[in-house]
Amino acid sequence: MHICRRGLTYFQRYRLRVMAEHHVREYVKRVASIDIENYPEWDLTKPLPKQPVPDLKQTLETYLTVTKSVVSPEEYRRTEILVDDFRREKGIGQVLQEKLRQFAETKENWAYSWWLDDMYMRARLPLPVNSNPGMVFPRQHFETRRQQLRYAARLISGILDYKTIIDAKALPVDRCRHKEKGQPLCMAQYYRLFTSYRLPGHPKDSLLISGMDSHHIIVACKNQFFVLDLLLNYQRLSEDDVFTQLERIADMADEGAKTAKPVGLLTAADRTTWAHAREDMMRDMSNRESLDLLERCMFVLCLDRGIPISFNHQRSVDETSLNVRDDVSLILQMLHGQGSSVNTANRWFDKTMQFVISRDGSCGLNYEHSPSEGIAVVQLIEHLLKYMQEVHEKKLRRMQSICELPQPQQLEWSVSPGVEGTIQATMENIDRSIRDLDLYVLRFDHFGREFPKKNNMSPDSFIQLALQLTYYKIHGALVSTYESASTRRFRLGRVDNIRANSPAALEWVKAMVAKNEYTDHEKMALLRKAMGWQTQTMTQTILGQGLDCHLMGLREMAAEVGLPVPDIFTDDTYRKSNHFTLSTSQVNTTMDTFMCYGPVVPDGYGVCYNPHPNDIIVVITAFKSHAETQSDYFAYTLEGSLLQMSELCLKTNQEHEFVADKVRNASLQNGPLSNESLELPAKKGRHLLHQHGTDIVQSNGHAKKDLE
C-alpha cells in the first residue's frame, strides 16, 4: 500500500531525503576516518603528480631484455641493431624523447588518450568475450519472481545511496600498498562508472561522459528495454516504489516477449558493423530517442532468465549431481549471457555498468572496460554489497512511497531491413564466438597468498612465475605476457604492463623441468633471481617507469610530429612483443566474488587470478578453435606448478633448518663440524604431488596432454 507524499512540507521532504542518505554517509565516513588515521602524513588537498616520461636508455634496455626470451637469436640480433640505431646520439629516438617530454608538460597525463585509443577505442572486435569482463557476485536464492525483483530493488536503492557519495566526489581515497605506502591514488575511474558510455564509431569508438544529472536507469527484460525513472517531482523513489515499477516492467516484458526484436545484439557486433548500423538507426526519431536514453542512463539492470544445469562444465560432476550451477556456468552468464537464445540479447554491452540478476539467484556484473580497471570496479562493488547487507540487517527506515507512479516507458525501435540483416548476422557470429570460448575456474585450496609471504616471496610474483612454468611445460617456450600494473599514483593514471617473460624466468623454468640436472638449492636460487626481476619490474612500472606506455608514446609522437614510423616499431620483434599470448591480471576480492575476461589473441590464454589468504581462484580462458590451447588442461598444469613450487620451498627450508640445527648443536658442544656431518639424511621418497600434479612433471620436461 502506497503512502502519498501530498501535503508534506518542504522540511518534511528534506528530512526524509536526509534520513535516506544518512546511513551511507556514516558508512563512508567510518571507512574514511580509519584511512586518515592510518596515513596522516599524506595531504589529500594536494594534486597528484603527473606521470613521468621514463628514461629512454632504461626503456630500451628493458625492451631488449624481455624480447630475448621470446624471439630467436637471429631475430634478437636484428632487433639489437635497430635499437642501437634508434638510441644513437642525436638519433630519431632522442628526438622523439625530447618531443615527448615537451608534450607531457602540456598534458595532465601524456599517456592517457593514446593509451585509451590503443587499448580500446581503435579495437574493432566485439565487446563480449574480447573486451568486457564479467564478475560473479555472492549467490542469492530466489524461490519466486517477487524475491528476484525485491533483491533488484534493494540493489538499485543501494546504488542510489552510494551514488550520492560518488556524485559529491567524497569516496574514501584509495592508497598505495607498495613503495610510498599510503600515497593517495587517482580516483577518476570511480567517478566515470555511472556517467560513461562507449559510443561505436569508425575508425575508432569514443568515450562519452554524460555528467551526473541523469536520474534514470534502463532495465533489460526478455530482450526488451525499459526506462525506470528514479526521480519523480524532485523526489527519489523509495525501495518499495522501485519494486512496484520492476513488477510492472516484468509484466510488460511478458506481454511483448514473443514479438520483441533482439536489438541489444547489435552491441555484440564488431565495432565497425555496429557503428554503421547505429548511423542507419539514427535516421528514425524513435530510435534516436531510445538510443539517447540508453547512452545517458546511470546503468543497465538485466533481469535474466534462469540457466539450466546442463550448462555446467563437463567436469563439474558434483555440482551437476546436486542440481547446482557451477562456477563456469555462473561466470559465462556474466561474461556474455550464454547465447542469443538465452540472455545475450538481454544486454547492452556499450554501457559501462550492467548489473545482472537472474531468476535462479545468480547475480553479477558485465562492464565495459574502457572507463575503468577491474580493481576500481571491485572496490566499489564490494563497498556496495557490504553496505546493502548492513542496511538490510539493521532494517533501516527507507523513504516513504510516492502515490500514482507513472507507467514505465518501453524503448521503441524502428528496424530497417538492413539493420534486421545486421542483427541476424550478429546473432550467428556471437553464438559462434560463445561456442568457441573455452573457460575453466580453478579453485586451488592447498594454500593461498600467505604461503609465499611466509617464504619471503611476493604472492603476485609467485603466481606469475607459476604461470610461466605452466606455459613452458605445455608449449616448451615462453611468450609475451601482459600483467596490468596500476599507475594511479599519477593524475589520470591507468595501467602499464609488467612482463614476467624475462630471461631469468626462462632459465628457472628450464631448470624446473630438467631431469636431475639441478639441485633444489640451485632451482631455488634461480627462482629468487626470477622473482627479483619480477619485483624490480613491478616497482619500476608502478612508479611510472614502465616499458609499454613509453614505447607507445614514442611511436605516437612520431605520427604527431609527422615523422616516418621508426624501424624499431615495424620490426617483427615489436609485433611479437605485443602479441600477448598470456594476458593476466590479479583482481583481489574479499568476498565470494571473482572476475574474468577472454583471451586477447586467437592462440592465447586469459588468466584472472584472485589470491585469498588460504586459497586462490584462477579463471582461465582460451579458444577451442586453437588446437594447442585448452583451459582445463592449463588449470591442472598450473595446479601442479604451484604444488611443485611449494614443494621446492618446503624442501629447501627443511634443509636449511637441518643445517642450522647441526650448527647450533655443535656450537653448544664446542666441537668442530665435518662436511660429512652436515650431509642431509636420505629421502625416503619424494613428496607426493596432488593427483593432477603427478602427471605434470615428466622425464622429457613437458606435460602429457591426457586428462581423460
XYZ file of C-alpha atoms in Angstrom:
708
model
C 0.000 0.000 0.000
C 1.441 3.358 -1.057
C 1.554 6.337 1.279
C 1.141 9.618 -0.594
C 3.547 12.448 -0.046
C 0.907 15.003 -0.894
C 0.677 17.624 1.812
C 4.199 17.061 3.101
C 6.056 20.299 3.756
C 9.412 21.078 2.137
C 11.076 20.457 5.513
C 9.436 17.022 5.838
C 10.532 16.022 2.330
C 14.034 17.299 3.016
C 14.177 15.347 6.299
C 13.161 12.121 4.537
C 15.905 12.584 1.961
C 18.492 13.295 4.640
C 17.467 10.157 6.550
C 17.820 8.084 3.385
C 21.339 9.381 2.777
C 22.499 9.497 6.394
C 23.489 5.867 6.755
C 25.618 5.700 3.622
C 27.405 8.893 4.656
C 28.094 7.395 8.070
C 29.337 4.197 6.417
C 31.735 6.052 4.116
C 32.803 8.409 6.886
C 33.655 5.408 9.061
C 35.847 3.913 6.339
C 37.457 7.263 5.531
C 38.291 8.053 9.163
C 40.170 4.762 9.525
C 42.016 5.605 6.317
C 43.099 9.053 7.563
C 44.217 7.647 10.919
C 46.445 5.104 9.144
C 48.082 7.618 6.795
C 48.104 11.025 8.496
C 51.290 12.166 6.686
C 49.641 12.464 3.262
C 47.929 15.750 2.396
C 44.828 14.883 0.377
C 44.335 18.517 -0.708
C 47.462 18.500 -2.877
C 47.122 17.472 -6.539
C 48.667 14.170 -7.576
C 51.937 14.334 -9.507
C 51.979 13.995 -13.285
C 53.018 10.696 -14.825
C 56.719 10.994 -15.710
C 58.318 10.238 -19.076
C 60.648 7.282 -18.426
C 64.367 7.298 -19.197
C 64.963 6.306 -22.833
C 68.089 4.258 -22.163
C 66.416 2.217 -19.412
C 63.309 1.562 -21.530
C 65.334 0.254 -24.458
C 67.482 -1.953 -22.224
C 64.325 -3.439 -20.697
C 62.866 -3.952 -24.169
C 65.909 -5.936 -25.282
C 65.822 -7.987 -22.092
C 62.173 -9.059 -22.341
C 62.288 -9.771 -26.082
C 65.345 -12.005 -25.755
C 63.265 -14.737 -24.108
C 60.566 -14.852 -26.827
C 62.378 -14.459 -30.182
C 65.057 -16.450 -31.998
C 68.762 -15.456 -31.743
C 68.665 -14.196 -35.343
C 65.614 -12.035 -34.669
C 67.198 -10.721 -31.488
C 70.413 -9.684 -33.289
C 68.384 -7.749 -35.853
C 66.410 -6.052 -33.072
C 69.635 -5.111 -31.274
C 70.828 -3.330 -34.414
C 67.553 -1.433 -34.744
C 67.586 -0.443 -31.067
C 71.207 0.752 -31.306
C 70.283 2.893 -34.310
C 67.195 4.235 -32.534
C 69.118 5.299 -29.407
C 72.245 6.687 -31.039
C 73.368 10.186 -30.169
C 71.076 12.781 -31.784
C 69.179 9.949 -33.456
C 65.444 9.634 -34.003
C 64.916 8.096 -30.544
C 66.421 11.047 -28.730
C 64.485 13.490 -30.934
C 61.185 11.753 -30.123
C 62.103 11.532 -26.430
C 62.592 15.287 -26.230
C 59.354 15.925 -28.152
C 57.530 13.598 -25.775
C 58.870 15.447 -22.720
C 57.690 18.752 -24.156
C 54.287 17.226 -24.973
C 53.984 15.832 -21.428
C 54.365 19.310 -19.943
C 51.155 20.398 -21.706
C 49.003 17.443 -20.584
C 47.525 16.238 -17.314
C 48.659 12.758 -18.323
C 50.668 12.397 -21.528
C 49.814 8.695 -21.957
C 46.070 8.666 -21.217
C 44.454 9.492 -24.582
C 46.949 7.493 -26.654
C 46.643 4.536 -24.291
C 42.827 4.664 -24.349
C 42.779 4.626 -28.147
C 45.432 1.923 -28.398
C 43.824 -0.399 -25.848
C 40.132 0.149 -26.556
C 38.840 2.798 -28.949
C 40.653 1.552 -32.066
C 39.869 -2.105 -31.340
C 37.321 -3.477 -33.793
C 36.471 -6.814 -32.179
C 33.066 -7.288 -30.471
C 32.934 -6.289 -26.801
C 31.572 -9.555 -25.321
C 34.323 -12.171 -24.843
C 37.034 -9.924 -26.325
C 36.883 -6.844 -24.093
C 34.142 -6.672 -21.439
C 34.985 -8.564 -18.222
C 32.388 -10.440 -16.212
C 32.098 -10.594 -12.426
C 30.185 -13.056 -10.233
C 28.556 -11.799 -7.002
C 27.709 -13.957 -3.964
C 24.813 -16.263 -4.863
C 21.272 -15.425 -3.876
C 18.300 -17.769 -3.532
C 15.024 -16.732 -5.159
C 12.018 -19.009 -4.944
C 9.693 -16.571 -6.708
C 9.892 -13.720 -9.183
C 8.940 -11.315 -6.399
C 12.091 -12.275 -4.479
C 14.207 -11.629 -7.572
C 12.621 -8.204 -8.028
C 12.864 -7.398 -4.291
C 16.599 -8.013 -4.429
C 16.839 -5.943 -7.617
C 15.033 -3.065 -5.898
C 17.388 -3.313 -2.926
C 20.391 -3.249 -5.264
C 19.083 -0.185 -7.096
C 18.371 1.635 -3.816
C 21.820 0.735 -2.523
C 23.448 2.092 -5.682
C 21.443 5.312 -5.384
C 22.517 5.703 -1.756
C 26.120 5.113 -2.684
C 25.918 7.331 -5.751
C 25.245 10.339 -3.524
C 28.814 9.945 -2.275
C 30.177 9.358 -5.777
C 28.408 12.453 -7.107
C 29.869 14.500 -4.259
C 33.307 13.008 -5.038
C 33.519 12.072 -1.369
C 34.623 8.430 -1.619
C 37.476 7.401 0.687
C 40.718 7.793 -1.248
C 42.452 4.582 -2.314
C 46.048 4.223 -1.139
C 49.266 2.693 -2.425
C 50.231 -0.568 -0.735
C 53.738 -0.778 -2.149
C 56.501 1.835 -2.401
C 55.477 5.091 -0.736
C 52.838 3.178 1.197
C 49.756 5.268 1.843
C 50.276 7.623 -1.092
C 46.854 8.696 -2.449
C 45.710 7.198 -5.746
C 43.756 8.852 -8.546
C 40.015 8.318 -8.047
C 38.860 9.470 -11.510
C 37.950 5.926 -12.581
C 35.301 5.644 -9.846
C 33.568 8.807 -10.971
C 33.257 7.556 -14.560
C 31.496 4.301 -13.668
C 27.931 5.694 -13.691
C 28.429 8.510 -16.195
C 30.227 6.960 -19.184
C 29.248 5.157 -22.366
C 31.267 3.666 -25.223
C 29.919 5.038 -28.486
C 30.646 2.918 -31.583
C 32.472 4.699 -34.370
C 34.731 4.285 -37.375
C 37.732 4.223 -37.472
C 37.520 4.342 -33.677
C 34.991 4.488 -30.844
C 34.659 7.375 -28.409
C 34.035 7.516 -24.672
C 31.056 9.707 -23.767
C 30.831 11.279 -20.309
C 27.246 12.359 -19.608
C 27.634 14.210 -16.331
C 25.901 13.417 -13.057
C 22.421 14.778 -13.787
C 20.960 11.510 -15.102
C 18.180 10.103 -12.921
C 17.094 7.034 -14.854
C 18.314 3.523 -15.448
C 17.497 1.045 -18.205
C 16.000 -2.320 -17.273
C 16.537 -5.165 -19.745
C 13.996 -7.971 -19.512
C 13.283 -10.666 -22.106
C 15.300 -8.794 -24.751
C 13.300 -5.576 -24.261
C 14.458 -2.310 -22.695
C 12.522 -0.116 -20.272
C 13.187 3.279 -18.721
C 12.969 3.324 -14.934
C 12.904 6.934 -13.722
C 14.229 7.098 -10.175
C 13.244 10.697 -9.552
C 9.642 11.907 -9.627
C 8.666 15.504 -8.852
C 12.164 16.047 -7.447
C 11.692 13.105 -5.075
C 13.691 9.896 -5.218
C 11.702 6.681 -5.470
C 11.691 4.525 -2.368
C 12.714 0.880 -2.461
C 9.031 -0.110 -2.478
C 8.402 2.245 -5.399
C 11.286 0.717 -7.337
C 9.905 -2.759 -6.651
C 6.466 -1.720 -7.916
C 7.968 -0.374 -11.132
C 10.047 -3.517 -11.628
C 6.909 -5.646 -11.307
C 5.228 -3.524 -13.958
C 8.258 -3.872 -16.232
C 8.330 -7.656 -15.788
C 4.610 -7.837 -16.695
C 5.133 -5.637 -19.761
C 8.088 -7.790 -20.821
C 5.947 -10.936 -20.575
C 3.379 -9.379 -22.903
C 5.919 -8.335 -25.530
C 8.312 -11.283 -25.355
C 7.077 -13.060 -28.489
C 7.333 -10.023 -30.787
C 10.441 -8.340 -29.331
C 13.302 -7.737 -31.753
C 16.711 -8.570 -30.185
C 18.136 -5.080 -30.783
C 20.602 -5.496 -27.908
C 22.552 -7.958 -30.063
C 23.785 -5.013 -32.142
C 26.109 -4.068 -29.275
C 27.658 -7.544 -29.604
C 28.673 -6.906 -33.227
C 32.150 -5.875 -34.285
C 32.533 -2.169 -33.637
C 32.560 -1.010 -37.265
C 29.426 -3.001 -38.120
C 27.628 -1.622 -35.058
C 28.741 1.927 -35.901
C 27.244 1.659 -39.397
C 24.022 0.112 -38.045
C 23.726 2.898 -35.487
C 24.066 5.529 -38.232
C 21.197 3.830 -40.055
C 19.050 3.710 -36.908
C 19.681 7.365 -36.071
C 17.650 8.392 -39.134
C 14.483 7.479 -37.233
C 13.257 9.730 -34.409
C 12.059 6.907 -32.111
C 15.430 5.199 -32.459
C 17.244 8.449 -31.668
C 15.194 8.910 -28.510
C 15.749 5.300 -27.412
C 19.499 5.435 -28.058
C 19.754 8.746 -26.217
C 18.050 7.271 -23.147
C 20.399 4.268 -23.215
C 23.510 6.380 -23.669
C 22.624 8.758 -20.813
C 21.372 6.228 -18.236
C 23.216 5.573 -14.963
C 23.455 1.845 -15.557
C 21.642 -1.110 -17.081
C 19.881 -3.721 -14.932
C 19.465 -7.090 -16.671
C 16.675 -9.292 -15.323
C 17.785 -12.635 -16.739
C 16.137 -15.979 -17.308
C 17.476 -18.837 -15.192
C 20.161 -21.081 -16.698
C 19.693 -24.886 -16.902
C 22.136 -27.174 -15.073
C 23.050 -28.610 -18.486
C 25.225 -25.510 -18.998
C 27.621 -26.725 -16.271
C 31.167 -27.698 -17.257
C 31.551 -31.375 -18.118
C 33.960 -31.862 -15.200
C 31.580 -30.357 -12.598
C 30.173 -33.748 -11.686
C 29.458 -32.977 -8.022
C 27.585 -29.715 -8.680
C 25.559 -31.226 -11.502
C 24.566 -34.228 -9.395
C 23.333 -31.826 -6.692
C 21.434 -29.724 -9.264
C 23.633 -26.707 -8.520
C 25.071 -24.354 -11.136
C 28.879 -24.406 -11.180
C 31.361 -21.515 -11.290
C 31.842 -21.906 -15.045
C 28.138 -21.533 -15.791
C 27.873 -18.521 -13.456
C 30.792 -16.560 -14.903
C 29.831 -17.308 -18.517
C 26.412 -15.773 -17.862
C 28.113 -12.588 -16.665
C 30.688 -12.597 -19.451
C 28.383 -12.961 -22.463
C 24.868 -14.136 -21.469
C 25.360 -17.680 -22.830
C 23.902 -17.194 -26.285
C 21.262 -15.338 -28.269
C 18.614 -17.893 -27.279
C 19.435 -17.440 -23.579
C 20.451 -13.990 -22.272
C 22.964 -12.420 -24.700
C 20.248 -10.284 -26.342
C 19.232 -9.128 -22.841
C 22.317 -6.904 -22.689
C 23.548 -3.527 -23.882
C 27.296 -4.118 -23.946
C 28.268 -0.468 -24.618
C 27.094 0.666 -21.183
C 29.802 0.783 -18.534
C 27.898 -0.933 -15.716
C 25.433 -3.769 -16.387
C 24.134 -5.471 -13.268
C 22.743 -8.965 -13.856
C 20.118 -10.533 -11.593
C 18.954 -13.946 -12.748
C 15.723 -15.670 -11.867
C 17.719 -18.588 -10.378
C 19.648 -16.363 -7.942
C 22.888 -15.880 -9.863
C 23.972 -12.253 -9.794
C 26.879 -10.313 -11.137
C 28.162 -7.672 -13.486
C 29.281 -7.172 -17.045
C 31.215 -3.968 -17.507
C 32.631 -2.103 -20.468
C 36.328 -1.887 -19.732
C 37.457 1.420 -21.228
C 36.444 3.808 -18.379
C 37.973 1.825 -15.512
C 40.181 -1.043 -14.395
C 38.831 -4.098 -12.581
C 40.329 -3.075 -9.228
C 38.244 0.113 -9.050
C 35.108 -1.797 -10.067
C 35.710 -4.496 -7.446
C 36.369 -1.930 -4.708
C 33.119 -0.130 -5.481
C 31.074 -3.338 -5.812
C 32.352 -4.756 -2.512
C 31.644 -1.487 -0.698
C 28.171 -1.521 -2.250
C 27.394 -5.137 -1.318
C 28.626 -4.665 2.254
C 26.583 -1.508 2.606
C 23.465 -3.232 1.222
C 23.898 -6.050 3.733
C 24.340 -3.585 6.584
C 21.166 -1.711 5.638
C 19.247 -4.981 5.250
C 20.382 -6.402 8.610
C 19.625 -3.207 10.520
C 16.275 -2.847 8.723
C 16.837 0.882 8.423
C 13.859 3.052 7.647
C 13.520 3.868 3.979
C 11.889 6.836 2.290
C 8.104 6.729 2.127
C 6.461 5.684 -1.120
C 5.048 8.013 -3.725
C 1.489 7.563 -4.925
C 0.386 7.448 -8.569
C 3.594 6.164 -10.097
C 3.617 6.612 -13.882
C 3.848 3.539 -16.082
C 7.471 2.722 -17.041
C 8.401 3.632 -20.614
C 9.380 0.889 -23.046
C 12.020 1.811 -25.618
C 10.668 1.696 -29.154
C 12.646 0.631 -32.213
C 12.182 1.036 -35.923
C 14.351 -1.621 -37.545
C 15.129 -1.277 -41.253
C 15.766 -4.337 -43.421
C 19.473 -3.507 -43.408
C 19.618 -3.391 -39.602
C 17.492 -6.541 -39.424
C 20.127 -8.286 -41.529
C 22.869 -6.987 -39.231
C 21.026 -8.378 -36.190
C 20.744 -11.809 -37.806
C 24.404 -11.855 -38.835
C 25.453 -10.721 -35.354
C 23.331 -13.459 -33.784
C 25.213 -16.088 -35.773
C 28.603 -14.528 -35.085
C 28.190 -14.053 -31.335
C 26.794 -17.570 -30.892
C 29.804 -18.920 -32.790
C 32.139 -16.874 -30.583
C 30.403 -18.100 -27.421
C 30.671 -21.722 -28.536
C 34.363 -21.170 -29.265
C 35.172 -19.811 -25.798
C 36.808 -22.381 -23.525
C 36.657 -21.391 -19.838
C 37.612 -23.140 -16.614
C 37.571 -21.995 -12.972
C 40.299 -23.417 -10.745
C 39.691 -23.199 -7.011
C 43.161 -24.004 -5.692
C 42.741 -24.798 -1.986
C 46.175 -26.162 -0.993
C 47.436 -22.721 0.051
C 46.880 -19.041 -0.667
C 48.857 -15.828 -0.568
C 50.068 -16.446 2.979
C 52.343 -19.304 1.867
C 54.594 -17.156 -0.389
C 54.647 -14.455 2.282
C 55.931 -16.938 4.865
C 58.713 -17.783 2.421
C 59.607 -14.099 1.980
C 58.159 -14.027 -1.539
C 55.678 -11.758 -3.254
C 52.385 -13.652 -3.787
C 51.899 -11.948 -7.146
C 55.411 -12.825 -8.346
C 54.933 -16.385 -7.083
C 51.751 -16.817 -9.157
C 53.193 -15.062 -12.208
C 56.182 -17.400 -12.262
C 53.864 -20.371 -11.786
C 52.083 -19.203 -14.947
C 55.416 -19.003 -16.805
C 56.299 -22.518 -15.658
C 52.880 -23.800 -16.666
C 53.063 -22.336 -20.153
C 56.561 -23.723 -20.644
C 55.503 -27.209 -19.556
C 52.681 -27.231 -22.098
C 54.233 -25.360 -25.028
C 58.007 -25.615 -24.489
C 58.653 -21.854 -24.714
C 57.888 -18.534 -23.060
C 55.699 -15.902 -24.705
C 54.952 -12.213 -24.281
C 52.991 -11.824 -21.054
C 50.745 -8.958 -20.063
C 50.144 -8.204 -16.401
C 48.455 -4.917 -15.669
C 50.156 -2.664 -13.130
C 48.356 0.380 -11.798
C 49.776 3.855 -12.416
C 47.029 5.532 -10.374
C 49.506 7.307 -8.120
C 49.639 9.816 -11.004
C 46.930 12.107 -12.349
C 44.520 10.190 -14.610
C 46.781 7.154 -14.253
C 45.506 3.849 -15.612
C 47.881 0.889 -16.129
C 51.146 -0.159 -17.698
C 52.491 -3.663 -18.255
C 54.671 -5.909 -16.100
C 56.308 -8.544 -18.327
C 57.065 -11.769 -16.479
C 58.689 -13.406 -19.542
C 62.250 -12.492 -18.552
C 65.481 -14.386 -19.337
C 65.699 -15.090 -15.590
C 62.247 -16.723 -15.713
C 63.268 -18.775 -18.757
C 66.413 -20.014 -17.009
C 64.372 -21.017 -13.952
C 61.595 -22.862 -15.815
C 64.173 -24.828 -17.787
C 65.759 -25.890 -14.500
C 62.372 -26.904 -13.082
C 61.525 -29.262 -15.964
C 65.058 -30.664 -16.386
C 65.589 -34.202 -15.061
C 68.193 -34.420 -12.270
C 70.327 -31.608 -13.719
C 69.827 -29.057 -10.956
C 69.796 -29.357 -7.197
C 66.903 -27.956 -5.202
C 69.154 -25.165 -3.937
C 70.084 -24.224 -7.496
C 66.418 -24.198 -8.501
C 65.571 -22.028 -5.515
C 68.408 -19.608 -6.345
C 67.078 -19.292 -9.896
C 63.550 -18.795 -8.573
C 64.738 -15.981 -6.296
C 66.570 -14.410 -9.242
C 63.457 -14.542 -11.437
C 61.375 -13.097 -8.604
C 63.909 -10.321 -8.197
C 63.409 -9.359 -11.834
C 59.634 -9.533 -11.494
C 59.609 -7.401 -8.331
C 62.018 -4.840 -9.794
C 59.956 -4.531 -12.981
C 56.744 -4.186 -10.970
C 58.275 -1.407 -8.863
C 59.570 0.482 -11.892
C 56.221 0.188 -13.626
C 54.011 1.429 -10.781
C 56.427 4.345 -10.322
C 55.819 5.444 -13.918
C 58.930 3.898 -15.477
C 57.129 1.167 -17.417
C 58.123 -0.106 -20.828
C 54.924 -0.385 -22.854
C 53.403 3.060 -22.400
C 56.752 4.702 -23.101
C 57.295 2.826 -26.381
C 53.686 3.603 -27.360
C 54.297 7.292 -26.595
C 57.433 7.414 -28.748
C 55.587 5.706 -31.617
C 52.596 8.035 -31.369
C 54.835 11.079 -31.068
C 56.417 10.227 -34.437
C 52.947 10.347 -36.005
C 52.109 13.506 -34.041
C 55.064 15.459 -35.498
C 54.797 13.950 -38.978
C 57.877 11.724 -38.913
C 58.074 8.269 -40.531
C 57.428 5.341 -38.186
C 60.866 4.308 -36.842
C 62.087 0.853 -37.896
C 62.040 -0.368 -34.290
C 58.209 -0.264 -34.444
C 57.911 -2.062 -37.808
C 60.264 -4.832 -36.705
C 58.692 -8.294 -36.334
C 60.091 -8.476 -32.796
C 57.980 -5.477 -31.801
C 54.903 -7.218 -33.212
C 55.721 -10.398 -31.291
C 56.386 -8.463 -28.098
C 52.859 -7.026 -28.320
C 51.189 -10.338 -29.156
C 50.174 -11.161 -25.607
C 49.647 -14.913 -25.638
C 49.375 -14.762 -21.857
C 47.074 -11.947 -20.748
C 46.992 -11.937 -16.954
C 45.644 -9.829 -14.129
C 45.405 -10.053 -10.366
C 41.959 -8.919 -9.193
C 41.652 -9.320 -5.434
C 38.321 -9.599 -3.685
C 37.445 -10.046 -0.013
C 34.037 -11.626 -0.650
C 32.976 -14.730 -2.566
C 33.239 -12.874 -5.858
C 35.543 -13.282 -8.835
C 36.145 -11.791 -12.261
C 37.271 -12.991 -15.685
C 37.819 -11.954 -19.305
C 38.591 -13.624 -22.616
C 41.972 -14.105 -24.339
C 43.272 -11.102 -26.282
C 44.771 -13.116 -29.180
C 43.442 -16.213 -31.013
C 46.223 -18.509 -29.739
C 46.284 -17.111 -26.217
C 45.020 -17.509 -22.677
C 43.237 -15.051 -20.411
C 44.181 -15.654 -16.771
C 42.471 -13.705 -13.988
C 43.594 -14.748 -10.505
C 42.333 -13.874 -7.075
C 44.638 -14.897 -4.196
C 42.923 -15.185 -0.811
C 44.888 -15.912 2.395
C 44.432 -19.689 2.138
C 43.231 -20.359 -1.402
C 43.495 -18.987 -4.934
C 40.734 -18.643 -7.524
C 42.008 -18.672 -11.103
C 39.769 -18.252 -14.146
C 41.409 -19.397 -17.386
C 40.026 -18.729 -20.857
C 41.147 -19.903 -24.294
C 39.604 -20.561 -27.702
C 38.566 -24.046 -28.780
C 39.387 -23.161 -32.387
C 43.078 -23.103 -31.488
C 44.099 -26.736 -31.157
C 47.051 -26.083 -28.840
C 45.180 -24.297 -26.051
C 42.842 -25.911 -23.528
C 41.666 -24.090 -20.409
C 41.090 -27.046 -18.062
C 44.424 -28.604 -19.031
C 46.167 -25.299 -18.347
C 44.387 -25.199 -14.962
C 45.522 -28.699 -13.951
C 49.069 -27.966 -15.101
C 49.024 -24.715 -13.117
C 47.876 -26.651 -10.056
C 50.849 -28.966 -10.483
C 53.216 -25.989 -10.932
C 52.014 -24.324 -7.737
C 52.437 -27.583 -5.814
C 55.861 -28.146 -7.339
C 56.956 -24.660 -6.275
C 55.594 -25.118 -2.758
C 57.398 -28.459 -2.504
C 60.640 -26.749 -3.548
C 60.146 -24.108 -0.859
C 59.394 -26.699 1.824
C 62.353 -28.929 0.900
C 64.913 -26.119 0.843
C 63.527 -24.743 4.099
C 63.836 -28.167 5.727
C 67.420 -28.475 4.535
C 68.284 -25.046 5.913
C 66.688 -25.978 9.223
C 68.644 -29.256 9.323
C 71.983 -27.489 8.800
C 71.072 -24.746 11.262
C 70.233 -27.354 13.930
C 73.597 -29.055 13.348
C 75.455 -25.777 13.731
C 73.542 -24.849 16.871
C 74.180 -28.245 18.498
C 77.860 -28.139 17.595
C 78.316 -24.653 18.983
C 76.769 -25.774 22.249
C 79.179 -28.710 22.444
C 82.184 -26.639 21.212
C 83.069 -29.363 18.784
C 84.083 -28.995 15.109
C 81.664 -29.917 12.338
C 82.895 -32.103 9.496
C 81.476 -31.878 5.995
C 80.109 -35.387 6.398
C 78.183 -34.411 9.498
C 76.331 -31.745 7.531
C 75.078 -34.204 4.909
C 71.304 -34.435 4.729
C 69.511 -37.642 5.668
C 68.466 -39.776 2.730
C 65.000 -39.063 1.439
C 62.519 -41.853 1.924
C 60.712 -40.728 -1.205
C 59.651 -37.568 -2.934
C 56.790 -35.536 -1.566
C 53.629 -36.679 -3.261
C 52.122 -34.173 -5.601
C 48.403 -33.674 -5.983
C 46.685 -36.260 -8.162
C 46.782 -33.834 -11.107
C 50.309 -32.645 -10.315
C 51.783 -36.143 -10.603
C 51.102 -36.085 -14.323
C 52.767 -32.744 -14.828
C 56.499 -33.287 -14.278
C 57.569 -35.770 -16.931
C 61.012 -37.049 -17.817
C 61.132 -35.073 -21.058
C 60.328 -31.808 -19.281
C 56.895 -31.405 -20.806
C 53.405 -32.365 -19.734
C 51.331 -35.120 -21.230
C 48.089 -33.795 -22.636
C 45.961 -36.691 -21.459
C 43.280 -35.865 -18.943
C 40.706 -38.439 -19.883
